[in-house]
mmCIF file of C-alpha atoms and ligand atoms in Angstrom:
data_model
loop_
_atom_site.group_PDB
_atom_site.id
_atom_site.type_symbol
_atom_site.label_atom_id
_atom_site.label_comp_id
_atom_site.label_asym_id
_atom_site.label_seq_id
_atom_site.Cartn_x
_atom_site.Cartn_y
_atom_site.Cartn_z
ATOM 1 C CA MET A 1 170.989 121.617 102.755
ATOM 2 C CA ILE A 2 168.816 119.032 104.460
ATOM 3 C CA SER A 3 170.272 115.787 105.674
ATOM 4 C CA ILE A 4 168.899 112.571 104.297
ATOM 5 C CA ASP A 5 167.873 111.514 107.780
ATOM 6 C CA GLU A 6 165.823 114.634 108.382
ATOM 7 C CA PHE A 7 164.227 114.154 104.995
ATOM 8 C CA LEU A 8 163.329 110.587 105.737
ATOM 9 C CA ASP A 9 161.907 111.474 109.190
ATOM 10 C CA GLU A 10 159.865 114.150 107.525
ATOM 11 C CA LEU A 11 158.481 111.674 104.963
ATOM 12 C CA GLN A 12 157.642 109.211 107.682
ATOM 13 C CA ARG A 13 155.714 111.815 109.649
ATOM 14 C CA LEU A 14 153.892 112.815 106.505
ATOM 15 C CA GLN A 15 152.857 109.247 105.782
ATOM 16 C CA THR A 16 151.719 108.648 109.348
ATOM 17 C CA ASP A 17 149.740 111.877 109.538
ATOM 18 C CA ALA A 18 148.122 111.304 106.183
ATOM 19 C CA GLU A 19 147.124 107.710 106.968
ATOM 20 C CA THR A 20 145.696 108.850 110.283
ATOM 21 C CA ALA A 21 143.732 111.708 108.766
ATOM 22 C CA PHE A 22 142.259 109.595 105.927
ATOM 23 C CA GLY A 23 141.441 106.753 108.241
ATOM 24 C CA ALA A 24 139.566 109.063 110.640
ATOM 25 C CA ALA A 25 137.573 111.007 108.059
ATOM 26 C CA THR A 26 133.912 110.591 108.998
ATOM 27 C CA SER A 27 132.375 112.264 106.003
ATOM 28 C CA ASP A 28 133.077 113.039 102.392
ATOM 29 C CA ASP A 29 133.716 116.654 103.297
ATOM 30 C CA VAL A 30 136.324 115.859 105.963
ATOM 31 C CA LEU A 31 137.987 113.347 103.592
ATOM 32 C CA GLU A 32 138.189 115.928 100.873
ATOM 33 C CA ALA A 33 139.732 118.494 103.217
ATOM 34 C CA ALA A 34 142.347 115.919 104.205
ATOM 35 C CA ARG A 35 143.099 115.126 100.606
ATOM 36 C CA ILE A 36 143.788 118.830 99.912
ATOM 37 C CA GLU A 37 145.919 119.091 102.998
ATOM 38 C CA PHE A 38 148.133 116.165 102.063
ATOM 39 C CA LEU A 39 147.858 115.674 98.323
ATOM 40 C CA GLY A 40 146.886 119.185 97.149
ATOM 41 C CA ALA A 41 148.728 119.928 93.935
ATOM 42 C CA LYS A 42 149.826 123.445 94.890
ATOM 43 C CA SER A 43 150.334 123.593 98.587
ATOM 44 C CA GLY A 44 149.736 120.089 99.858
ATOM 45 C CA ARG A 45 152.108 118.766 102.474
ATOM 46 C CA PHE A 46 153.438 116.101 100.102
ATOM 47 C CA LYS A 47 154.257 118.755 97.584
ATOM 48 C CA ALA A 48 156.151 120.701 100.270
ATOM 49 C CA VAL A 49 158.342 117.726 101.152
ATOM 50 C CA GLN A 50 158.899 116.942 97.488
ATOM 51 C CA LYS A 51 160.305 120.429 97.036
ATOM 52 C CA GLN A 52 162.920 119.716 99.651
ATOM 53 C CA LEU A 53 164.385 117.087 97.324
ATOM 54 C CA GLY A 54 166.429 119.881 95.687
ATOM 55 C CA GLN A 55 168.218 120.523 98.996
ATOM 56 C CA ILE A 56 169.459 116.919 99.345
ATOM 57 C CA SER A 57 173.055 116.242 98.524
ATOM 58 C CA GLY A 58 173.644 114.594 95.168
ATOM 59 C CA ALA A 59 174.832 111.259 96.618
ATOM 60 C CA ASP A 60 171.652 110.889 98.772
ATOM 61 C CA LYS A 61 169.279 111.841 96.031
ATOM 62 C CA PRO A 62 168.503 108.324 94.721
ATOM 63 C CA VAL A 63 167.554 107.113 98.168
ATOM 64 C CA ALA A 64 165.518 110.237 98.871
ATOM 65 C CA GLY A 65 163.696 109.883 95.524
ATOM 66 C CA GLN A 66 162.861 106.203 96.102
ATOM 67 C CA ASN A 67 161.368 106.948 99.520
ATOM 68 C CA LEU A 68 159.491 109.907 98.207
ATOM 69 C CA ASN A 69 157.777 107.671 95.634
ATOM 70 C CA ARG A 70 157.080 104.915 98.147
ATOM 71 C CA VAL A 71 155.411 107.412 100.550
ATOM 72 C CA LYS A 72 153.466 109.041 97.726
ATOM 73 C CA ASN A 73 152.053 105.664 96.743
ATOM 74 C CA ALA A 74 151.238 104.836 100.345
ATOM 75 C CA ILE A 75 149.390 108.131 100.927
ATOM 76 C CA GLN A 76 147.484 107.749 97.684
ATOM 77 C CA GLU A 77 146.465 104.224 98.637
ATOM 78 C CA ALA A 78 145.307 105.359 102.085
ATOM 79 C CA PHE A 79 143.214 108.026 100.414
ATOM 80 C CA ASP A 80 141.692 105.607 97.844
ATOM 81 C CA SER A 81 140.619 103.049 100.449
ATOM 82 C CA ALA A 82 139.134 105.797 102.676
ATOM 83 C CA LYS A 83 137.214 107.062 99.620
ATOM 84 C CA SER A 84 135.745 103.729 98.704
ATOM 85 C CA ARG A 85 134.816 103.033 102.332
ATOM 86 C CA SER A 86 133.122 106.416 102.635
ATOM 87 C CA SER A 87 131.079 106.120 99.447
ATOM 88 C CA SER A 88 129.787 102.626 100.385
ATOM 89 C CA GLN A 89 129.012 103.848 103.903
ATOM 90 C CA SER A 90 127.249 106.969 102.868
ATOM 91 C CA MET A 91 125.194 104.983 100.462
ATOM 92 C CA ARG A 92 123.910 103.082 103.454
ATOM 93 C CA GLY A 93 123.503 106.268 105.360
ATOM 94 C CA GLU A 94 125.951 105.115 108.039
ATOM 95 C CA LEU A 95 127.792 108.399 108.175
ATOM 96 C CA ASP A 96 124.639 110.385 108.843
ATOM 97 C CA PRO A 97 124.297 110.681 112.611
ATOM 98 C CA GLN A 98 120.591 111.562 112.211
ATOM 99 C CA PHE A 99 119.799 108.338 110.355
ATOM 100 C CA ASP A 100 118.438 105.504 112.470
ATOM 101 C CA ARG A 101 118.661 102.336 110.502
ATOM 102 C CA THR A 102 116.564 100.494 113.068
ATOM 103 C CA LEU A 103 113.438 102.559 112.389
ATOM 104 C CA PRO A 104 110.706 100.883 110.374
ATOM 105 C CA GLY A 105 110.601 102.051 106.729
ATOM 106 C CA ALA A 106 108.207 104.687 105.513
ATOM 107 C CA ASN A 107 104.846 103.226 104.714
ATOM 108 C CA VAL A 108 104.403 103.218 100.953
ATOM 109 C CA LYS A 109 100.760 103.732 99.999
ATOM 110 C CA VAL A 110 100.018 101.186 97.349
ATOM 111 C CA GLY A 111 96.835 101.713 95.333
ATOM 112 C CA ARG A 112 94.336 99.038 94.682
ATOM 113 C CA VAL A 113 92.131 97.763 91.934
ATOM 114 C CA HIS A 114 88.860 99.639 91.633
ATOM 115 C CA PRO A 115 85.800 97.638 92.859
ATOM 116 C CA ILE A 116 84.311 97.670 89.342
ATOM 117 C CA THR A 117 87.485 96.274 87.878
ATOM 118 C CA GLN A 118 87.634 93.688 90.610
ATOM 119 C CA THR A 119 84.036 92.669 89.786
ATOM 120 C CA ILE A 120 84.824 92.483 86.046
ATOM 121 C CA GLU A 121 87.801 90.279 86.688
ATOM 122 C CA GLU A 122 85.683 87.955 88.841
ATOM 123 C CA LEU A 123 82.907 87.789 86.262
ATOM 124 C CA ILE A 124 85.389 86.899 83.527
ATOM 125 C CA ASP A 125 86.725 84.202 85.816
ATOM 126 C CA ILE A 126 83.346 82.711 86.612
ATOM 127 C CA MET A 127 82.051 82.844 83.033
ATOM 128 C CA GLY A 128 85.314 81.472 81.830
ATOM 129 C CA ARG A 129 84.739 78.350 83.848
ATOM 130 C CA LEU A 130 81.414 77.970 82.068
ATOM 131 C CA GLY A 131 83.228 78.144 78.705
ATOM 132 C CA PHE A 132 82.560 81.828 77.813
ATOM 133 C CA SER A 133 85.504 83.846 76.417
ATOM 134 C CA PRO A 134 85.744 87.575 76.978
ATOM 135 C CA VAL A 135 85.493 89.809 73.890
ATOM 136 C CA PHE A 136 85.594 93.567 73.697
ATOM 137 C CA GLY A 137 84.178 96.177 71.416
ATOM 138 C CA PRO A 138 84.569 99.895 70.772
ATOM 139 C CA GLU A 139 82.865 102.458 72.987
ATOM 140 C CA VAL A 140 82.309 104.785 70.003
ATOM 141 C CA GLU A 141 79.853 102.867 67.808
ATOM 142 C CA ASP A 142 77.888 103.200 64.661
ATOM 143 C CA GLU A 143 74.134 102.867 64.404
ATOM 144 C CA ARG A 144 74.375 99.515 62.656
ATOM 145 C CA HIS A 145 76.032 97.817 65.636
ATOM 146 C CA ASN A 146 74.182 99.778 68.323
ATOM 147 C CA PHE A 147 70.758 99.500 66.743
ATOM 148 C CA GLU A 148 70.081 98.285 63.248
ATOM 149 C CA ALA A 149 71.605 94.861 63.280
ATOM 150 C CA LEU A 150 69.996 94.427 66.733
ATOM 151 C CA ASN A 151 66.616 94.744 65.111
ATOM 152 C CA ILE A 152 65.993 98.154 66.652
ATOM 153 C CA PRO A 153 64.108 100.135 63.959
ATOM 154 C CA ASP A 154 64.733 103.727 63.066
ATOM 155 C CA ASP A 155 61.645 105.024 64.955
ATOM 156 C CA HIS A 156 62.341 103.067 68.164
ATOM 157 C CA PRO A 157 62.409 105.312 71.177
ATOM 158 C CA ALA A 158 65.807 103.859 72.266
ATOM 159 C CA ARG A 159 67.292 105.659 69.241
ATOM 160 C CA ASP A 160 66.011 109.062 70.362
ATOM 161 C CA PRO A 161 68.824 111.723 70.521
ATOM 162 C CA LEU A 162 67.693 112.436 74.070
ATOM 163 C CA GLU A 163 68.422 108.882 75.088
ATOM 164 C CA ASN A 164 71.910 108.719 73.554
ATOM 165 C CA PHE A 165 75.190 110.504 73.268
ATOM 166 C CA TYR A 166 75.321 111.050 69.506
ATOM 167 C CA LEU A 167 78.638 112.485 68.519
ATOM 168 C CA SER A 168 77.498 114.928 65.842
ATOM 169 C CA VAL A 169 76.130 118.335 66.884
ATOM 170 C CA ALA A 170 72.757 117.743 65.271
ATOM 171 C CA GLY A 171 72.419 114.234 66.576
ATOM 172 C CA LYS A 172 70.182 113.111 63.724
ATOM 173 C CA GLN A 173 69.153 109.510 64.184
ATOM 174 C CA GLY A 174 69.360 107.284 61.118
ATOM 175 C CA SER A 175 72.018 109.487 59.585
ATOM 176 C CA GLY A 176 74.886 107.034 59.900
ATOM 177 C CA ASP A 177 76.054 108.916 63.026
ATOM 178 C CA LYS A 178 78.493 107.683 65.552
ATOM 179 C CA LEU A 179 77.453 107.550 69.151
ATOM 180 C CA LEU A 180 78.765 106.369 72.499
ATOM 181 C CA ARG A 181 77.373 102.863 72.725
ATOM 182 C CA SER A 182 74.281 102.650 74.912
ATOM 183 C CA GLN A 183 74.618 98.890 75.427
ATOM 184 C CA THR A 184 77.199 96.138 75.129
ATOM 185 C CA SER A 185 74.795 94.200 72.825
ATOM 186 C CA THR A 186 76.779 95.808 70.027
ATOM 187 C CA VAL A 187 79.513 93.274 70.708
ATOM 188 C CA GLN A 188 77.078 90.410 69.896
ATOM 189 C CA ILE A 189 76.901 91.775 66.362
ATOM 190 C CA ARG A 190 80.664 92.368 66.100
ATOM 191 C CA THR A 191 81.369 88.884 67.315
ATOM 192 C CA MET A 192 78.924 87.159 64.913
ATOM 193 C CA GLU A 193 80.097 89.201 61.993
ATOM 194 C CA THR A 194 83.534 87.671 62.359
ATOM 195 C CA THR A 195 82.864 84.257 63.878
ATOM 196 C CA GLN A 196 80.788 81.207 63.003
ATOM 197 C CA PRO A 197 78.911 79.217 65.666
ATOM 198 C CA PRO A 198 79.298 77.689 68.127
ATOM 199 C CA ILE A 199 79.777 80.908 70.072
ATOM 200 C CA ARG A 200 80.108 81.410 73.810
ATOM 201 C CA VAL A 201 81.301 84.891 74.663
ATOM 202 C CA ILE A 202 80.876 87.614 77.243
ATOM 203 C CA SER A 203 81.599 91.233 76.647
ATOM 204 C CA LEU A 204 82.265 93.629 79.500
ATOM 205 C CA GLY A 205 82.639 97.342 79.227
ATOM 206 C CA ARG A 206 81.365 100.820 79.579
ATOM 207 C CA VAL A 207 78.058 102.068 78.139
ATOM 208 C CA TYR A 208 76.749 105.611 78.108
ATOM 209 C CA ARG A 209 73.306 107.068 78.491
ATOM 210 C CA PRO A 210 72.311 110.703 79.296
ATOM 211 C CA ASP A 211 70.776 109.856 82.619
ATOM 212 C CA THR A 212 70.918 112.237 85.555
ATOM 213 C CA ALA A 213 73.098 110.768 88.290
ATOM 214 C CA ASP A 214 71.188 109.491 91.332
ATOM 215 C CA PRO A 215 71.766 106.575 93.733
ATOM 216 C CA THR A 216 70.978 104.019 90.973
ATOM 217 C CA HIS A 217 71.846 105.851 87.781
ATOM 218 C CA TYR A 218 74.972 107.229 86.241
ATOM 219 C CA PRO A 219 75.570 108.526 82.703
ATOM 220 C CA MET A 220 78.319 105.879 82.314
ATOM 221 C CA PHE A 221 78.120 102.379 83.656
ATOM 222 C CA HIS A 222 79.275 98.848 82.855
ATOM 223 C CA GLN A 223 77.454 95.883 81.427
ATOM 224 C CA MET A 224 78.252 92.244 80.974
ATOM 225 C CA GLU A 225 76.761 90.889 77.752
ATOM 226 C CA GLY A 226 76.480 87.174 77.242
ATOM 227 C CA LEU A 227 75.956 85.403 73.972
ATOM 228 C CA MET A 228 75.672 81.663 73.245
ATOM 229 C CA VAL A 229 74.919 80.413 69.770
ATOM 230 C CA ASP A 230 74.738 76.729 68.851
ATOM 231 C CA ARG A 231 72.273 74.144 67.736
ATOM 232 C CA GLY A 232 69.495 73.512 70.253
ATOM 233 C CA VAL A 233 70.101 76.408 72.642
ATOM 234 C CA THR A 234 66.896 77.099 74.629
ATOM 235 C CA LEU A 235 65.636 79.241 77.513
ATOM 236 C CA ALA A 236 66.489 76.309 79.784
ATOM 237 C CA THR A 237 70.139 76.644 78.724
ATOM 238 C CA LEU A 238 69.922 80.409 79.558
ATOM 239 C CA LYS A 239 68.356 79.772 82.916
ATOM 240 C CA THR A 240 70.993 77.201 83.830
ATOM 241 C CA VAL A 241 73.846 79.453 82.879
ATOM 242 C CA LEU A 242 72.384 82.382 84.839
ATOM 243 C CA GLN A 243 71.682 80.137 87.806
ATOM 244 C CA LEU A 244 75.271 78.777 87.798
ATOM 245 C CA PHE A 245 76.619 82.343 87.409
ATOM 246 C CA ALA A 246 74.555 83.788 90.306
ATOM 247 C CA THR A 247 75.430 80.879 92.532
ATOM 248 C CA ASN A 248 79.148 81.264 91.790
ATOM 249 C CA TYR A 249 79.148 85.022 92.190
ATOM 250 C CA LEU A 250 77.062 85.250 95.342
ATOM 251 C CA GLY A 251 78.495 82.147 96.973
ATOM 252 C CA SER A 252 75.452 80.004 97.837
ATOM 253 C CA SER A 253 72.697 78.350 95.861
ATOM 254 C CA VAL A 254 70.692 81.194 94.422
ATOM 255 C CA PRO A 255 67.167 80.701 92.899
ATOM 256 C CA ILE A 256 66.501 82.312 89.544
ATOM 257 C CA ARG A 257 63.236 83.386 87.967
ATOM 258 C CA ILE A 258 62.400 84.757 84.573
ATOM 259 C CA ARG A 259 59.532 87.051 83.660
ATOM 260 C CA PRO A 260 58.200 87.869 80.180
ATOM 261 C CA SER A 261 59.561 91.085 78.750
ATOM 262 C CA PHE A 262 60.444 92.679 75.444
ATOM 263 C CA PHE A 263 63.675 93.520 73.665
ATOM 264 C CA PRO A 264 63.937 94.015 69.918
ATOM 265 C CA PHE A 265 66.896 91.627 69.655
ATOM 266 C CA THR A 266 65.405 88.690 71.490
ATOM 267 C CA GLU A 267 62.239 86.682 71.001
ATOM 268 C CA PRO A 268 61.011 85.589 73.502
ATOM 269 C CA SER A 269 62.527 88.180 75.868
ATOM 270 C CA VAL A 270 62.738 87.893 79.604
ATOM 271 C CA GLU A 271 63.714 89.795 82.665
ATOM 272 C CA ALA A 272 65.749 87.628 85.016
ATOM 273 C CA ASP A 273 65.744 87.985 88.809
ATOM 274 C CA TYR A 274 67.671 86.116 91.486
ATOM 275 C CA PHE A 275 66.614 85.613 95.055
ATOM 276 C CA TRP A 276 69.030 87.135 97.509
ATOM 277 C CA ASN A 277 68.684 88.148 101.168
ATOM 278 C CA GLY A 278 64.989 87.447 101.249
ATOM 279 C CA ARG A 279 63.968 89.327 98.129
ATOM 280 C CA TRP A 280 63.972 89.089 94.341
ATOM 281 C CA VAL A 281 66.687 91.273 92.793
ATOM 282 C CA GLU A 282 66.646 92.295 89.143
ATOM 283 C CA PHE A 283 69.507 90.666 87.272
ATOM 284 C CA GLY A 284 68.954 92.142 83.797
ATOM 285 C CA GLY A 285 67.495 91.425 80.391
ATOM 286 C CA ALA A 286 67.826 88.270 78.404
ATOM 287 C CA GLY A 287 66.174 86.095 75.843
ATOM 288 C CA ILE A 288 66.414 83.890 72.773
ATOM 289 C CA VAL A 289 68.275 85.690 69.959
ATOM 290 C CA ASP A 290 65.739 87.099 67.427
ATOM 291 C CA PRO A 291 65.960 85.477 63.991
ATOM 292 C CA ASN A 292 66.302 88.976 62.476
ATOM 293 C CA VAL A 293 69.593 89.441 64.362
ATOM 294 C CA PHE A 294 70.909 86.196 62.896
ATOM 295 C CA ARG A 295 69.815 87.329 59.440
ATOM 296 C CA ALA A 296 71.632 90.645 59.936
ATOM 297 C CA VAL A 297 74.929 88.833 60.459
ATOM 298 C CA GLY A 298 74.364 86.119 57.881
ATOM 299 C CA TYR A 299 73.509 83.208 60.169
ATOM 300 C CA ASP A 300 70.777 80.787 59.214
ATOM 301 C CA PRO A 301 68.047 81.111 61.920
ATOM 302 C CA ASP A 302 66.713 77.688 60.970
ATOM 303 C CA GLU A 303 70.014 76.060 61.821
ATOM 304 C CA PHE A 304 71.123 77.943 64.932
ATOM 305 C CA THR A 305 69.544 79.226 68.060
ATOM 306 C CA GLY A 306 71.076 81.228 70.822
ATOM 307 C CA PHE A 307 70.500 83.166 73.981
ATOM 308 C CA ALA A 308 71.743 86.556 75.021
ATOM 309 C CA PHE A 309 71.744 88.437 78.280
ATOM 310 C CA GLY A 310 72.773 91.831 79.511
ATOM 311 C CA LEU A 311 73.578 92.546 83.200
ATOM 312 C CA GLY A 312 74.631 95.658 85.001
ATOM 313 C CA VAL A 313 78.076 95.288 86.533
ATOM 314 C CA GLU A 314 77.626 98.080 89.052
ATOM 315 C CA ARG A 315 74.492 96.462 90.358
ATOM 316 C CA LEU A 316 76.299 93.169 90.877
ATOM 317 C CA CYS A 317 79.164 94.919 92.604
ATOM 318 C CA MET A 318 76.850 96.970 94.811
ATOM 319 C CA ILE A 319 74.747 94.057 95.973
ATOM 320 C CA ARG A 320 77.811 92.085 96.859
ATOM 321 C CA HIS A 321 79.386 94.831 98.977
ATOM 322 C CA GLY A 322 76.245 96.519 100.310
ATOM 323 C CA ILE A 323 76.988 99.764 98.364
ATOM 324 C CA THR A 324 73.861 101.876 98.224
ATOM 325 C CA ASP A 325 74.861 104.776 95.956
ATOM 326 C CA ILE A 326 76.402 104.218 92.520
ATOM 327 C CA ARG A 327 77.906 107.681 92.616
ATOM 328 C CA ASP A 328 80.263 106.588 95.377
ATOM 329 C CA MET A 329 82.043 104.412 92.837
ATOM 330 C CA TYR A 330 83.027 107.357 90.631
ATOM 331 C CA THR A 331 83.774 110.083 93.179
ATOM 332 C CA ASN A 332 87.230 108.504 93.723
ATOM 333 C CA ASP A 333 87.236 109.169 97.392
ATOM 334 C CA VAL A 334 90.068 106.960 98.599
ATOM 335 C CA ARG A 335 88.353 106.463 101.988
ATOM 336 C CA PHE A 336 85.600 104.699 100.039
ATOM 337 C CA LEU A 337 87.863 102.892 97.544
ATOM 338 C CA ARG A 338 90.288 101.666 100.227
ATOM 339 C CA GLN A 339 87.498 99.411 101.629
ATOM 340 C CA PHE A 340 87.574 96.967 98.709
HETATM 341 N N1 DAH B 1 70.996 95.663 76.010
HETATM 342 C C1 DAH B 1 69.967 95.640 77.046
HETATM 343 C C2 DAH B 1 70.076 96.937 77.824
HETATM 344 O O1 DAH B 1 70.993 97.690 77.697
HETATM 345 C C3 DAH B 1 70.178 94.494 77.932
HETATM 346 C C4 DAH B 1 69.906 93.244 77.302
HETATM 347 C C5 DAH B 1 68.606 92.688 77.306
HETATM 348 C C6 DAH B 1 70.868 92.536 76.654
HETATM 349 C C7 DAH B 1 68.326 91.537 76.684
HETATM 350 C C8 DAH B 1 70.647 91.316 76.067
HETATM 351 C C9 DAH B 1 69.292 90.839 76.081
HETATM 352 O O2 DAH B 1 71.592 90.632 75.442
HETATM 353 O O3 DAH B 1 69.069 89.641 75.484
HETATM 354 O O4 DAH B 1 69.175 97.250 78.528
#
């Protein structure tokens, strides 16, 4: 037999010990060990005291039972609050003695936009202010859009398999083959096929030519194509647009000059240069859209005139940043790319 006083003392000790142990637990492991010690289902200390209930005299049993329940709830509560404190603390790392919350965070290395993409975004922005909308075309093209509708005849050297990435094994020109587009002029045709004048668009994207890589050549590069079609568009309109473009892109008033040239899809055709850092720099090709191109897309050449131009994006990017080797742009060396 155990007296009720002894039993109540025992309960009180149990409660005090348990609350102390749970309150002092400094890690999940220590807390779990304390839970097993006090609340363990088989041999926990609470269980042991509970077993003594059978040795209490019948008259004292109700009091003993009530107190047993009260202490059980108190111990459980002490455990629950220790548990929730510990999980919120360990989430913040407060229980890890190695963790110094005052140290600066690890430096996350954020990537950046490739210089070519940066340039493209800027070109779209500048030309947008001149009223030109960006349009895009496929990189795998057919001969109609890459050549025929652009007034480039079957026997033109630009269609030579050695100058192009034809996608069939034989690479027979004039066979309705697909090829990787060699110029963004393709998008002029795609735009005019689906839109009526007036047109003011630019098309930016990759073009492909089987050139050996050297400081100024790469088998893949980017062009910006411009096309404006309306009534009364002249070479003066073209020159003005190029002048405004160069001045906006390079940041000060930039003189422009045009020289006679030849492209199958423009007549007359010109090469445009801009004056920068004391010398004339080649801009790209341009001209007044050839009537045959208008006929190929169903426009009336007596009603509309237009200009077109094609510029190399890499060249614009390189001149701006003083990059001297186009290959640096595609080696993906982060020490290079990080500079832009
Ligand atoms: N497509 C030409 C090239 O790849 C560039 C070009 C020249 C585009 C004259 C034009 C143009 O729109 O009018 O070399």
